[in-house]
mmCIF file with all atom_site columns, C-alpha atoms in Angstrom:
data_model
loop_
_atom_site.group_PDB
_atom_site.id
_atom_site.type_symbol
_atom_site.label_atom_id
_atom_site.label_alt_id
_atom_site.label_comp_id
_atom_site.label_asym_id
_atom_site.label_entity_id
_atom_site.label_seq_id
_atom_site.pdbx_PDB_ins_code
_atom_site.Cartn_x
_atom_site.Cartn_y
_atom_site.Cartn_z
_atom_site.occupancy
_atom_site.B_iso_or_equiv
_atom_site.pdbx_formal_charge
_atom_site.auth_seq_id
_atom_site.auth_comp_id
_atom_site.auth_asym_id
_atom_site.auth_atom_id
_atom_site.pdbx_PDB_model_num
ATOM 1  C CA . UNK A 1 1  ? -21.610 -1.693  32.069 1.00 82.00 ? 16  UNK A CA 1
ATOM 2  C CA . UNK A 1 2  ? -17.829 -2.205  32.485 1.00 90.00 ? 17  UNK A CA 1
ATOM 3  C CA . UNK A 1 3  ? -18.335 -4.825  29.076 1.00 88.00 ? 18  UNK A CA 1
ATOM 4  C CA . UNK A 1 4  ? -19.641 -2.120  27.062 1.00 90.00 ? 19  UNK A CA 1
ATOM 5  C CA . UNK A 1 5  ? -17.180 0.788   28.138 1.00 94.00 ? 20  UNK A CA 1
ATOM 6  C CA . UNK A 1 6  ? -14.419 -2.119  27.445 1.00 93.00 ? 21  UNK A CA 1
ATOM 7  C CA . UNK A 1 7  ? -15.739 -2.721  24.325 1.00 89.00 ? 22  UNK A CA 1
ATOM 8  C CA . UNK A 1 8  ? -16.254 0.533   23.136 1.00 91.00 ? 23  UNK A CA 1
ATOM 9  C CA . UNK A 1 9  ? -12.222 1.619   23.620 1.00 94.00 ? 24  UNK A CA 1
ATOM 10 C CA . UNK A 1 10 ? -11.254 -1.085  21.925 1.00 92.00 ? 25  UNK A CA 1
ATOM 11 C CA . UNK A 1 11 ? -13.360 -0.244  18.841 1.00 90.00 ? 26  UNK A CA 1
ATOM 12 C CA . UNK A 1 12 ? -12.438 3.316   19.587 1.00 93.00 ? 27  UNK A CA 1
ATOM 13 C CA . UNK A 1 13 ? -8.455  1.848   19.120 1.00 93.00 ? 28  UNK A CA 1
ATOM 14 C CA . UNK A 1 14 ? -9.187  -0.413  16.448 1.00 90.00 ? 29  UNK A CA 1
ATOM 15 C CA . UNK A 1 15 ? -10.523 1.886   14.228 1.00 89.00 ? 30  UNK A CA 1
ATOM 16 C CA . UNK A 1 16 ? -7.678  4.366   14.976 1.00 91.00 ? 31  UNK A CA 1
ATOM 17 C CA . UNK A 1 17 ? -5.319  1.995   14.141 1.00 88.00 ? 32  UNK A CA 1
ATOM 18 C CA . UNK A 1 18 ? -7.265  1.389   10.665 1.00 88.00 ? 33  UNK A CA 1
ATOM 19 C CA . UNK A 1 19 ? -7.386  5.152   9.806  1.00 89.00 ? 34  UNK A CA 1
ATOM 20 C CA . UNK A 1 20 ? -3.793  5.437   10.665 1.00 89.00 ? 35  UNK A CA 1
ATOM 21 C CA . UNK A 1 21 ? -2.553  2.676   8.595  1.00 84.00 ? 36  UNK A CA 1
ATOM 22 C CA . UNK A 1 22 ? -4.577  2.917   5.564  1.00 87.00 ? 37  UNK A CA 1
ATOM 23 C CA . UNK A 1 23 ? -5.425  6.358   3.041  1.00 88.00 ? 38  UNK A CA 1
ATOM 24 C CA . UNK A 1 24 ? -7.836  7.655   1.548  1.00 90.00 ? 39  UNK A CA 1
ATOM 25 C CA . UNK A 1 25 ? -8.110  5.962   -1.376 1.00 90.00 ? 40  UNK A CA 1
ATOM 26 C CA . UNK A 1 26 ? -7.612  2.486   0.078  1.00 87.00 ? 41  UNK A CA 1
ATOM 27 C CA . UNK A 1 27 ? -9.848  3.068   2.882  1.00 88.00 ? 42  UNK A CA 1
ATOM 28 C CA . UNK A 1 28 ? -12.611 3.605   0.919  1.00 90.00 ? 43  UNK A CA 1
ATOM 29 C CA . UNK A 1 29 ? -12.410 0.420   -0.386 1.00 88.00 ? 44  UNK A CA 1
ATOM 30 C CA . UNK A 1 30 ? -11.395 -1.433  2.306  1.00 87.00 ? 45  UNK A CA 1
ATOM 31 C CA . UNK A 1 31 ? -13.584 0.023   5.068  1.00 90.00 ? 46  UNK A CA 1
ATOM 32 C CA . UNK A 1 32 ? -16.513 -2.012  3.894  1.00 92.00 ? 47  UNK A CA 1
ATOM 33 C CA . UNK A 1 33 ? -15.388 -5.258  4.111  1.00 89.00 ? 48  UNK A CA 1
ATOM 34 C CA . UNK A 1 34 ? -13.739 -4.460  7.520  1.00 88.00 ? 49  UNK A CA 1
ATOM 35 C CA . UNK A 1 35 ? -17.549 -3.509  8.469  1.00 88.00 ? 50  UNK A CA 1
ATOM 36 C CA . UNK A 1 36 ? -18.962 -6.409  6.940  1.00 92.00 ? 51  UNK A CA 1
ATOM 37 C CA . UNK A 1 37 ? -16.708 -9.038  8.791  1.00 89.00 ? 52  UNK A CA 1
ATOM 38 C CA . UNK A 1 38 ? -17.826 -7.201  11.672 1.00 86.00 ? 53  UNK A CA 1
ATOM 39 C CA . UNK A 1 39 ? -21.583 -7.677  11.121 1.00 89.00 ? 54  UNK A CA 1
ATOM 40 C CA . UNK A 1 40 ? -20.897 -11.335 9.819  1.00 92.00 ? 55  UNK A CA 1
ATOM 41 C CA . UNK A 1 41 ? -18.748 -12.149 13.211 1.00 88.00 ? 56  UNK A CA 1
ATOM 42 C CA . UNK A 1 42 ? -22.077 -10.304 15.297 1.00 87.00 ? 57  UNK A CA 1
ATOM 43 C CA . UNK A 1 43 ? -24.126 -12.557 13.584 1.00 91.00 ? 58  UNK A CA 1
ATOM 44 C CA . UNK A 1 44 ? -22.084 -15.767 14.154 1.00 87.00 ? 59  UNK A CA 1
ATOM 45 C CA . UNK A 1 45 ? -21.279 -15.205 17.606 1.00 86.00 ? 60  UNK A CA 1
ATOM 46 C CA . UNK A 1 46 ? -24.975 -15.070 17.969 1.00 87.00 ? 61  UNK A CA 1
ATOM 47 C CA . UNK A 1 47 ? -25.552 -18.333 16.323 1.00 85.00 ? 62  UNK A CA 1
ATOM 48 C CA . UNK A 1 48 ? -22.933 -20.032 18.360 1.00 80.00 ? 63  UNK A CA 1
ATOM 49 C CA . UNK A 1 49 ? -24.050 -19.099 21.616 1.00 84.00 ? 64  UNK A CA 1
ATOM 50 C CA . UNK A 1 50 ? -27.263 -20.857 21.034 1.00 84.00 ? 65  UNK A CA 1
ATOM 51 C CA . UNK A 1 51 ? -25.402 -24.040 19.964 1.00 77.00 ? 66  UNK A CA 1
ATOM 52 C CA . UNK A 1 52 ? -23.222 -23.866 23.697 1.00 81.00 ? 67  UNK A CA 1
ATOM 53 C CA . UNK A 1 53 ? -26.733 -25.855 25.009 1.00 81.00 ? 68  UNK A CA 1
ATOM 54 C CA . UNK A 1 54 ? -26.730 -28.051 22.579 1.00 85.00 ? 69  UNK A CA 1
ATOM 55 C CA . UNK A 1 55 ? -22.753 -29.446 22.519 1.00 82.00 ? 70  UNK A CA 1
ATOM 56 C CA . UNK A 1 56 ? -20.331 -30.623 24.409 1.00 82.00 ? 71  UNK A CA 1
ATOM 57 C CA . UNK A 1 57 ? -17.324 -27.527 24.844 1.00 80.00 ? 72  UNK A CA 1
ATOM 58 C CA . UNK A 1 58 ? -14.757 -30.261 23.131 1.00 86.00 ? 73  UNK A CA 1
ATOM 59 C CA . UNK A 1 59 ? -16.173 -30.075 19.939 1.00 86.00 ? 74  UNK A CA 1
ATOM 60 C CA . UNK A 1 60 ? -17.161 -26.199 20.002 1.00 81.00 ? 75  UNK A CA 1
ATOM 61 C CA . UNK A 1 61 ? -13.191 -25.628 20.925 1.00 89.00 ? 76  UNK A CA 1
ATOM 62 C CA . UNK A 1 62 ? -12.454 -27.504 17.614 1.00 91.00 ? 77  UNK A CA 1
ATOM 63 C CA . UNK A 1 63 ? -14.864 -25.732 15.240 1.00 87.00 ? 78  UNK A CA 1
ATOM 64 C CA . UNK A 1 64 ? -13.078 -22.954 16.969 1.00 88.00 ? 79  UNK A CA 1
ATOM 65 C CA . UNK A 1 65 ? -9.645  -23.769 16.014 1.00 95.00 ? 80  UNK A CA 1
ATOM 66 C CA . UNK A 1 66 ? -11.264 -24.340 12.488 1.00 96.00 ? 81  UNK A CA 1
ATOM 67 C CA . UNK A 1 67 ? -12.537 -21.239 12.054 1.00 92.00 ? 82  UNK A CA 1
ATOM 68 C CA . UNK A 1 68 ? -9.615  -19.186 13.552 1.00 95.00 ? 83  UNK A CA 1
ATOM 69 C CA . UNK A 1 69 ? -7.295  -21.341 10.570 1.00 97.00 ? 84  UNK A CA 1
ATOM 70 C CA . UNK A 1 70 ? -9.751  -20.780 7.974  1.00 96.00 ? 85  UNK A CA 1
ATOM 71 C CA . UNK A 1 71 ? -10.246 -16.952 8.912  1.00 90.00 ? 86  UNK A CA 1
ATOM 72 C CA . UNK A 1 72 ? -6.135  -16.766 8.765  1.00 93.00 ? 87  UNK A CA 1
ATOM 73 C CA . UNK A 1 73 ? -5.964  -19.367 5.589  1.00 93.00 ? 88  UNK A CA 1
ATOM 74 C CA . UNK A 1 74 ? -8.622  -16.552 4.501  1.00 88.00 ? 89  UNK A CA 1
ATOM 75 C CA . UNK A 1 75 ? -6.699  -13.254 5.334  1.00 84.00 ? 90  UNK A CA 1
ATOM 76 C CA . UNK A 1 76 ? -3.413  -14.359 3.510  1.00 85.00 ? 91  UNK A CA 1
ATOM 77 C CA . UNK A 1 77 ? -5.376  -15.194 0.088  1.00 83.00 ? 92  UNK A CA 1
ATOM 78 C CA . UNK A 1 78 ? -7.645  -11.690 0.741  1.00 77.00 ? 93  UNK A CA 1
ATOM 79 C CA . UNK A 1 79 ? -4.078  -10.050 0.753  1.00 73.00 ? 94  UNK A CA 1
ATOM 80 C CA . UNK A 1 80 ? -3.430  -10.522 -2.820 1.00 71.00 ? 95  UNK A CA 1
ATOM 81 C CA . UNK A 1 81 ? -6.745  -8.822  -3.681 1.00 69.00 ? 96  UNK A CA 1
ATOM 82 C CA . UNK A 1 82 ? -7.336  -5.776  -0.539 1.00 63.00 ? 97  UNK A CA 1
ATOM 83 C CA . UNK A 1 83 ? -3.843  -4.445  -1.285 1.00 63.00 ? 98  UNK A CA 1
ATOM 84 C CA . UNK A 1 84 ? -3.193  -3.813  -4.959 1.00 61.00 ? 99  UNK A CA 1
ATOM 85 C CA . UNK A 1 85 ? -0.092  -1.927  -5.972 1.00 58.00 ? 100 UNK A CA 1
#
């Protein structure tokens, strides 16, 4: 119970923080692919839990540390194309 209320505020602050830093205009189109990562993280985080019984932590920390690179490697190069002048 404590999870979900925990979660909840910080989706609640999250998505304040979007509406506050983004208009109209730009939130319309960037809304969906904030949404999307969501649902694609959701849907990952599910797949990984199953793998936890089937690995060793080790290597799970270092597809980890993969991911988190890639996801940043991938936010920089997104930058060009989210916020147009």
């Amino acid at each position: 119970v404590i999870y979900s209320v925990a979660f909840e505020l910080v989706m609640l602050h999250f998505w304040s923080f979007v509406t506050q830093h983004f208009n109209v205009l730009e939130g319309k189109r960037i809304f969906p692919v904030i949404a999307a990562g969501s649902s694609v993280g959701y849907i990952l985080s599910g797949v990984t839990t199953t793998l936890v019984a089937f690995f060793a932590t080790e290597p799970l920390i270092l597809v980890w540390a993969i991911g988190s690179l890639a996801a940043a490697y991938m936010s920089v190069r997104l930058e060009r194309t989210l916020f147009r002048p």
